[in-house]
Coordinates of C-alpha atoms in Angstrom, one line a residue:
Chain A
M1 CA 0.8 15.7 -25.8
V2 CA -0.5 18.6 -23.0
R3 CA -3.7 17.9 -21.2
D4 CA -5.3 20.4 -19.9
V5 CA -6.8 19.9 -15.9
D6 CA -9.1 22.9 -14.5
V7 CA -8.3 22.8 -11.3
K8 CA -11.6 23.3 -10.1
L9 CA -11.2 19.5 -10.9
L10 CA -9.0 19.7 -7.8
T11 CA -11.4 21.3 -5.6
D12 CA -14.5 19.6 -6.2
N13 CA -12.9 16.3 -5.8
I14 CA -10.4 16.9 -2.3
K15 CA -14.1 18.2 -1.1
E16 CA -16.1 15.2 -1.2
M17 CA -12.4 13.0 -0.8
C18 CA -12.6 14.6 3.2
I19 CA -15.9 14.3 3.8
E20 CA -15.3 10.8 2.5
A21 CA -12.1 9.2 4.6
T22 CA -13.1 10.6 7.7
H23 CA -16.1 8.7 7.1
F24 CA -15.4 5.8 6.0
L25 CA -12.6 3.1 6.3
T26 CA -10.9 1.6 3.1
P27 CA -11.4 -1.7 2.6
D28 CA -8.7 -3.6 4.1
M29 CA -8.6 -1.5 7.0
D30 CA -11.8 -2.5 7.4
A31 CA -10.7 -6.3 7.2
A32 CA -8.1 -5.2 9.3
L33 CA -9.4 -4.4 11.8
K34 CA -12.6 -7.2 12.0
K35 CA -9.9 -9.8 11.4
A36 CA -7.9 -8.3 14.8
T37 CA -11.1 -8.1 16.4
A38 CA -12.1 -11.9 15.8
E39 CA -8.5 -12.5 16.9
E40 CA -8.1 -10.1 20.2
E41 CA -7.0 -12.9 22.9
A42 CA -7.8 -10.1 26.3
P43 CA -11.3 -9.9 27.1
L44 CA -10.5 -5.4 28.1
G45 CA -8.9 -5.2 24.6
K46 CA -12.3 -7.3 22.4
Q47 CA -14.1 -4.6 23.8
V48 CA -12.1 -2.5 22.9
L49 CA -11.3 -3.4 19.5
E50 CA -15.8 -4.4 19.2
Q51 CA -16.2 -0.3 20.3
L52 CA -14.4 0.3 18.0
Q53 CA -16.5 -1.5 15.2
E54 CA -19.6 -0.1 16.4
N55 CA -18.2 3.6 16.4
L56 CA -17.4 3.3 12.6
Q57 CA -21.1 1.3 11.8
I58 CA -22.4 4.5 12.9
A59 CA -20.3 6.7 11.3
G60 CA -20.9 5.4 7.8
K61 CA -24.8 5.4 9.2
E62 CA -25.1 8.4 10.4
M63 CA -22.4 10.6 9.6
I64 CA -20.3 11.7 12.1
P65 CA -16.7 11.3 11.7
I66 CA -15.5 8.4 12.5
C67 CA -12.7 10.3 15.7
Q68 CA -13.5 14.2 16.6
D69 CA -10.2 14.6 15.1
C70 CA -10.4 15.7 11.5
G71 CA -7.3 16.1 11.1
M72 CA -4.1 18.2 9.3
A73 CA -5.3 17.2 5.2
V74 CA -2.3 16.1 3.8
V75 CA -2.4 16.3 0.5
F76 CA -0.7 14.1 -2.6
L77 CA -0.3 14.6 -5.7
E78 CA 1.0 12.7 -8.1
I79 CA 1.0 14.8 -11.2
G80 CA 1.8 13.1 -14.6
Q81 CA 4.0 15.4 -17.3
D82 CA 2.0 15.4 -19.3
V83 CA -0.9 17.1 -17.7
H84 CA -1.2 21.6 -17.5
F85 CA -3.2 22.4 -14.6
T86 CA -5.2 25.4 -16.1
G87 CA -8.2 27.8 -14.2
G88 CA -6.4 29.1 -11.5
N89 CA -3.0 28.3 -8.1
L90 CA -3.1 24.9 -8.0
M91 CA -2.2 25.3 -3.8
D92 CA -5.3 27.8 -3.6
A93 CA -7.8 25.2 -5.5
V94 CA -5.8 21.9 -3.1
N95 CA -6.8 24.7 0.4
E96 CA -10.0 25.1 -1.4
G97 CA -11.4 21.7 -1.4
V98 CA -10.0 21.5 2.2
R99 CA -11.8 24.6 3.2
R100 CA -15.2 23.4 1.8
G101 CA -14.5 19.3 2.4
Y102 CA -14.3 20.5 6.8
V103 CA -16.7 23.8 6.4
D104 CA -19.3 22.1 4.5
G105 CA -18.8 18.2 5.8
F106 CA -19.3 19.6 9.4
L107 CA -14.5 18.5 10.3
R108 CA -13.9 19.7 13.7
K109 CA -10.9 23.0 12.1
S110 CA -8.0 21.3 14.1
V111 CA -5.4 24.0 12.2
V112 CA -3.4 26.8 14.2
K113 CA -1.8 29.7 12.1
D114 CA 0.8 30.1 13.7
P115 CA 2.8 26.8 15.9
L116 CA 3.5 29.6 18.4
L117 CA 1.3 31.8 18.5
R118 CA -1.8 30.2 18.0
G119 CA -5.0 31.0 16.6
N120 CA -7.5 28.2 14.0
T121 CA -7.9 29.2 10.5
G122 CA -11.0 28.4 11.6
D123 CA -11.6 26.1 8.1
N124 CA -8.4 24.1 8.5
T125 CA -6.3 25.1 5.4
P126 CA -3.4 25.8 5.1
A127 CA -3.3 22.0 3.9
I128 CA 0.4 20.0 3.8
L129 CA 0.5 19.3 -0.2
H130 CA 3.0 16.9 -1.4
T131 CA 3.6 16.8 -5.0
E132 CA 5.4 13.9 -7.2
I133 CA 6.0 14.5 -11.1
V134 CA 5.5 11.5 -13.0
P135 CA 4.9 9.4 -16.5
G136 CA 1.3 10.1 -18.0
D137 CA -2.1 12.7 -18.3
K138 CA -3.3 11.7 -15.0
V139 CA -3.1 12.7 -11.6
K140 CA -3.3 10.4 -8.6
I141 CA -4.9 13.1 -5.8
T142 CA -5.0 11.0 -2.1
V143 CA -6.3 12.8 0.3
S144 CA -5.2 11.8 3.8
P145 CA -6.3 13.7 6.8
K146 CA -3.9 13.0 9.8
G147 CA -4.9 13.1 13.6
F148 CA -1.9 14.3 16.1
G149 CA -2.6 11.8 18.3
S150 CA -0.8 9.8 16.6
E151 CA 1.9 12.3 15.0
N152 CA 2.3 13.4 18.9
K153 CA 4.5 10.0 18.8
S154 CA 6.5 10.2 15.4
K155 CA 10.2 10.0 15.1
I156 CA 13.1 10.9 12.7
I157 CA 16.1 9.1 13.9
M158 CA 19.9 9.4 11.8
L159 CA 21.3 5.9 12.3
T160 CA 24.3 4.8 10.5
P161 CA 25.4 2.1 8.9
A162 CA 27.0 0.1 11.5
D163 CA 24.1 -0.3 13.3
G164 CA 22.3 -1.8 10.0
I165 CA 18.3 -4.1 10.5
E166 CA 18.4 -4.4 14.3
G167 CA 19.5 -0.5 15.0
V168 CA 16.3 0.1 12.6
K169 CA 14.5 -2.3 14.3
A170 CA 15.5 -0.3 17.8
A171 CA 14.3 2.1 16.6
V172 CA 10.2 1.8 15.2
V173 CA 9.7 -0.8 18.2
N174 CA 10.4 1.9 20.7
A175 CA 9.6 4.4 18.7
V176 CA 5.8 1.9 19.4
K177 CA 6.5 1.5 22.7
E178 CA 6.9 5.1 24.3
A179 CA 3.6 6.2 22.1
G180 CA 1.9 3.3 23.7
P181 CA -2.0 4.1 25.1
N182 CA -1.1 7.8 23.4
A183 CA -1.1 7.0 19.7
C184 CA -4.4 5.4 20.5
P185 CA -3.5 1.4 19.7
P186 CA -4.1 -0.6 17.3
M187 CA -1.6 1.5 15.4
V188 CA -0.2 1.6 11.7
V189 CA 3.4 2.2 12.0
G190 CA 5.1 3.6 8.5
V191 CA 7.9 3.1 8.1
G192 CA 10.9 5.5 6.1
I193 CA 14.9 4.0 5.8
G194 CA 17.1 5.6 3.5
G195 CA 17.5 9.4 1.3
T196 CA 18.1 12.0 3.4
F197 CA 16.1 13.1 7.0
E198 CA 13.4 15.1 4.8
R199 CA 12.7 11.9 2.3
A200 CA 12.5 9.0 5.0
A201 CA 9.7 11.1 6.6
Y202 CA 8.0 11.3 4.0
M203 CA 8.9 7.9 2.8
A204 CA 6.8 7.1 6.0
K205 CA 4.2 9.3 5.3
K206 CA 2.9 8.3 2.5
A207 CA 4.1 4.5 3.7
L208 CA 0.6 5.0 5.5
T209 CA -1.9 5.1 2.7
R210 CA -0.8 1.6 1.3
D211 CA -3.1 -0.8 1.6
V212 CA -2.1 -2.5 4.9
S213 CA -2.5 -6.0 3.0
V214 CA 0.3 -5.1 1.1
R215 CA 3.8 -6.7 1.6
S216 CA 6.7 -4.8 0.0
E217 CA 8.2 -5.8 -3.3
L218 CA 11.3 -6.2 -1.6
P219 CA 12.2 -9.7 -0.2
H220 CA 13.8 -7.8 2.8
I221 CA 12.1 -5.8 3.3
A222 CA 8.0 -7.2 4.1
E223 CA 10.5 -9.6 6.2
L224 CA 11.3 -6.6 8.1
E225 CA 7.2 -5.5 7.9
N226 CA 6.4 -9.3 9.1
E227 CA 9.0 -9.1 12.0
L228 CA 8.4 -5.8 13.1
L229 CA 4.4 -6.7 13.2
E230 CA 5.5 -9.7 15.1
M231 CA 7.7 -7.8 17.7
I232 CA 5.5 -5.0 17.7
N233 CA 2.3 -6.7 19.0
K234 CA 4.2 -8.6 21.7
S235 CA 4.8 -6.0 23.3
G236 CA 1.4 -6.6 24.9
I237 CA 0.3 -3.1 24.7
G238 CA -2.6 -3.6 23.0
P239 CA -6.1 -2.1 21.4
G240 CA -6.5 1.6 23.2
G241 CA -3.0 0.4 25.1
L242 CA -5.5 -1.8 27.8
G243 CA -3.5 -5.0 27.4
G244 CA -3.5 -7.5 23.9
I245 CA -2.0 -9.4 21.7
T246 CA -3.1 -6.8 18.5
T247 CA -0.5 -3.6 19.5
A248 CA -0.7 -2.5 15.4
L249 CA -2.6 -3.8 12.4
A250 CA 0.3 -3.6 9.9
V251 CA 4.2 -1.9 9.4
N252 CA 4.5 0.1 5.9
V253 CA 8.5 0.5 4.9
N254 CA 9.9 2.5 2.1
T255 CA 12.7 2.7 1.3
Y256 CA 15.2 4.6 -1.0
A257 CA 19.1 5.1 -1.6
T258 CA 21.3 7.3 0.9
H259 CA 24.6 8.4 1.9
I260 CA 27.5 5.8 2.6
A261 CA 27.2 7.7 6.0
G262 CA 23.2 7.5 6.6
L263 CA 21.2 5.0 7.7
P264 CA 18.2 7.4 8.2
V265 CA 15.1 6.0 9.7
A266 CA 11.2 8.0 10.6
V267 CA 8.5 6.2 11.9
N268 CA 5.1 8.1 11.4
I269 CA 2.8 6.5 13.9
C270 CA -0.8 6.4 12.6
C271 CA -4.0 5.2 15.0
H272 CA -6.2 2.9 14.0
V273 CA -8.4 5.3 12.3
N274 CA -5.0 5.6 8.9
R275 CA -8.4 7.5 7.3
H276 CA -7.1 8.0 3.0
A277 CA -9.4 8.2 0.3
V278 CA -7.4 8.0 -3.2
R279 CA -8.3 9.4 -6.8
V280 CA -7.8 9.2 -10.6
I281 CA -8.9 12.0 -12.4
Chain B
M1 CA -21.9 -9.0 33.8
E2 CA -23.3 -6.7 34.7
K3 CA -23.1 -3.2 33.8
R4 CA -22.5 -0.7 36.0
I5 CA -23.8 2.3 36.2
V6 CA -21.8 5.8 37.5
H7 CA -23.4 9.0 38.6
V8 CA -21.4 12.2 37.7
P9 CA -20.2 14.9 39.4
L10 CA -18.3 11.7 40.9
S11 CA -18.7 11.5 44.9
K12 CA -16.0 10.4 46.9
E13 CA -18.2 7.3 48.2
D14 CA -18.6 6.4 44.3
A15 CA -14.6 6.9 43.5
R16 CA -13.5 4.5 46.1
T17 CA -15.7 2.0 44.6
L18 CA -14.0 2.3 41.6
K19 CA -11.1 0.1 40.8
T20 CA -8.2 -0.3 38.6
G21 CA -10.1 -2.1 35.3
D22 CA -13.2 -1.3 35.3
Y23 CA -15.4 -0.9 32.8
V24 CA -18.4 1.3 33.9
Y25 CA -21.0 3.9 32.1
L26 CA -21.0 7.3 33.3
E27 CA -24.9 9.0 33.6
G28 CA -25.0 12.7 34.9
T29 CA -23.0 15.7 33.6
I30 CA -19.3 16.5 32.6
Y31 CA -17.1 19.9 31.4
S32 CA -14.7 19.4 28.1
A33 CA -11.7 21.2 28.2
R34 CA -8.6 20.3 26.5
D35 CA -5.6 22.3 25.9
A36 CA -6.3 25.8 24.7
A37 CA -8.8 26.3 28.0
H38 CA -6.9 24.5 30.3
K39 CA -4.0 27.6 29.6
R40 CA -6.5 29.7 30.3
M41 CA -8.2 28.3 33.8
S42 CA -4.9 28.4 34.9
E43 CA -4.1 32.0 33.8
A44 CA -7.9 32.9 35.2
L45 CA -6.4 31.1 39.3
D46 CA -3.1 33.0 38.8
R47 CA -5.5 36.2 38.8
G48 CA -7.4 36.0 41.6
E49 CA -9.8 34.8 39.0
E50 CA -12.9 31.9 39.3
L51 CA -13.0 29.0 37.2
P52 CA -15.9 29.0 34.9
F53 CA -17.6 25.9 36.7
D54 CA -18.2 25.3 39.8
I55 CA -14.7 22.2 40.0
K56 CA -15.5 20.4 43.0
G57 CA -16.5 16.4 42.7
N58 CA -16.1 17.5 38.6
V59 CA -15.7 15.4 35.4
I60 CA -13.3 17.5 33.6
Y61 CA -13.3 15.0 29.3
Y62 CA -10.5 15.5 27.7
M63 CA -12.3 16.7 24.6
G64 CA -13.2 18.6 21.4
P65 CA -15.9 18.0 19.8
S66 CA -16.2 18.4 15.6
P67 CA -19.1 20.9 14.9
A68 CA -22.7 18.6 15.1
R69 CA -25.5 18.5 12.3
E70 CA -28.5 20.1 12.7
G71 CA -30.6 18.9 16.0
R72 CA -27.4 16.7 17.2
P73 CA -26.2 18.0 20.8
I74 CA -23.0 17.4 19.4
G75 CA -20.3 15.8 16.5
S76 CA -17.6 13.3 17.1
A77 CA -16.4 13.6 20.6
G78 CA -14.1 11.1 21.8
P79 CA -10.6 11.6 23.5
T80 CA -8.0 13.4 22.8
T81 CA -4.3 13.0 24.8
A82 CA -4.7 13.8 28.5
G83 CA -1.2 13.8 28.6
R84 CA -1.0 17.1 27.5
M85 CA -3.5 19.3 30.4
D86 CA -0.7 17.3 33.2
P87 CA 1.1 20.7 33.7
Y88 CA -2.9 22.1 34.1
T89 CA -4.1 19.0 36.6
P90 CA -2.8 18.8 39.9
R91 CA -4.1 22.5 41.0
L92 CA -7.2 21.3 39.4
L93 CA -7.9 17.8 41.7
D94 CA -6.4 20.0 44.7
M95 CA -9.4 22.0 44.3
G96 CA -11.8 19.3 44.1
M97 CA -11.7 17.4 41.2
G98 CA -13.7 15.1 41.1
G99 CA -12.2 12.8 37.7
M100 CA -10.7 12.5 34.3
I101 CA -12.0 11.3 30.8
G102 CA -9.1 10.9 28.1
K103 CA -6.7 8.5 26.8
G104 CA -2.9 7.6 27.5
K105 CA 0.1 8.0 29.6
R106 CA 0.3 10.3 32.7
T107 CA 3.3 12.3 34.4
Q108 CA 3.7 11.2 37.8
D109 CA 3.0 14.5 40.1
V110 CA -0.5 13.2 38.2
H111 CA -1.2 10.3 39.7
D112 CA 0.4 11.3 43.2
A113 CA -2.8 14.5 42.6
V114 CA -4.7 11.6 41.9
V115 CA -4.3 9.6 45.1
R116 CA -3.7 12.7 47.8
N117 CA -7.8 13.5 46.6
E118 CA -9.2 10.5 46.2
A119 CA -9.6 11.3 42.1
V120 CA -10.5 9.2 39.2
Y121 CA -8.8 9.1 35.9
F122 CA -10.9 7.3 33.3
A123 CA -10.3 6.8 29.5
A124 CA -12.7 6.8 26.5
V125 CA -11.7 4.3 23.7
G126 CA -10.0 7.0 21.5
G127 CA -11.4 7.5 17.8
A128 CA -14.3 6.0 18.5
G129 CA -16.2 9.6 18.5
A130 CA -19.0 8.5 16.5
L131 CA -20.2 5.9 19.1
L132 CA -19.4 8.2 22.3
S133 CA -21.3 11.3 20.2
Q134 CA -23.9 9.3 21.0
R135 CA -24.0 8.9 24.4
I136 CA -24.2 12.8 25.1
K137 CA -27.4 13.7 25.2
K138 CA -26.8 17.5 26.4
S139 CA -24.3 19.8 25.3
E140 CA -23.4 24.0 25.8
V141 CA -20.3 26.0 25.6
I142 CA -20.5 28.3 28.5
A143 CA -16.7 29.2 28.4
Y144 CA -13.9 30.4 26.2
D145 CA -17.0 30.3 22.8
D146 CA -13.9 32.2 21.2
L147 CA -11.7 28.8 21.0
G148 CA -13.7 26.8 18.8
P149 CA -13.7 23.5 19.5
E150 CA -11.8 24.1 22.7
A151 CA -14.1 25.9 24.8
I152 CA -15.9 24.6 27.4
R153 CA -18.6 22.4 27.2
K154 CA -20.9 21.6 29.8
M155 CA -22.7 17.9 28.5
E156 CA -25.4 16.0 30.2
I157 CA -24.6 11.8 29.1
E158 CA -25.9 8.3 29.5
D159 CA -24.3 5.2 28.9
F160 CA -20.8 7.0 28.9
P161 CA -18.4 3.6 28.3
V162 CA -15.3 4.2 30.2
V163 CA -12.5 2.1 31.8
V164 CA -11.3 2.8 35.3
V165 CA -6.9 3.7 34.6
M166 CA -6.3 4.8 38.1
D167 CA -8.6 4.8 40.4
V168 CA -7.9 6.0 44.4
E169 CA -5.3 4.1 45.5
G170 CA -3.2 5.1 42.0
N171 CA -2.9 1.2 41.1
D172 CA -2.1 1.7 37.1
L173 CA -4.4 0.1 34.6
Y174 CA -2.2 0.7 31.3
K175 CA 1.2 -1.0 34.1
I176 CA -0.7 -3.2 34.7
S177 CA -1.9 -5.6 31.3
Q178 CA 0.4 -4.5 29.7
E179 CA 2.7 -6.4 31.3
M180 CA 0.1 -9.2 31.1
Y181 CA -0.1 -9.0 27.9
K182 CA 3.9 -8.5 27.5
K183 CA 5.6 -11.8 25.2
D184 CA 9.7 -10.9 24.9

């Protein structure tokens, strides 16, 4: 059965989700930050984490965005194959949701219309839209406003099969070390391994939207996630890059089949404001 | 630990007492400028024009806020990555800029200019924009209004928490502190 979905429903939800994501962290992120605050050994690092706790309280209570960089709006739509969109163009509806969210929600507009000519678009559009067709008749919307302090420190490396798992570990840990204080640690590290050049980057981005307390379903990847987190937290970078044992809160790895000649690795770094809102309509 | 307040604009006498790793609270007047404003200031200087404000002793905050809700001076207002301003910074320091507030690593050129001019590089906590917003009591756009969030703002701050990253001797907290907690 085909289900009609009016694209206005997307607009309304995306508007609210932009505001929600920029003012409130998801419960898993909240819990991870609280745990880190309790466990941090470095006095200055602990002070930074305590300041972040206070910041989150103020953000939610006073409706001031958690971070002034309200990001570029990355929107994932998992569209059931039985859905038929009505009432307008899908991309327009998504952009309208972002526009209303950023204008009505007092969010910073950080998008320029041309990468070289620059020039702020004034309403934070266009969004980055990723769509996937999945079974069913629902639409899962994930709105993930991505800040660029950490985005700028992300990397994609085309390793070869001989580099193996050690090559992957080195690529991830080196990206984090190079990012250091610039990426506003404690970070969440999204990693995509396999696929093609662009698939690896997409997987790394999507990995950031996974619950930080949930490990990969694949045993060898879950083990890799734990090991990478441990290696990263031995770097000493710490909260705010001011030294400590909390450099990352989680490493989320997604994988896909790849070519006999390749081992692509993408590392998408996110700051501690790893924001997203998820709804199913 | 006693709470230490430092007045801005920053005097050389105060600058010399600040040491890498000190957690202090700034009070007084600062100016915001980030990528696009730095580019314009640099172009103005190339043309032999004056800067939109007197740089001597003043502290630039690398920050572009979110819009203020009604009745508030400013929206979310945390630091942006300082390194992007590095190409413009030594010139401003040589003109007498007292210091900078930002986050993240700086180049050797900036480091050398900090030492040469006895300036200070402070870090505010990145991503603490809501908290820092409340420590800004007044804000007024004084130049480059068309740049929106990137306009230059004059701001009155109180109780504004920062950490001294680079002091007048050129010690760098990012290098020192990471070594202390490194376990590999």
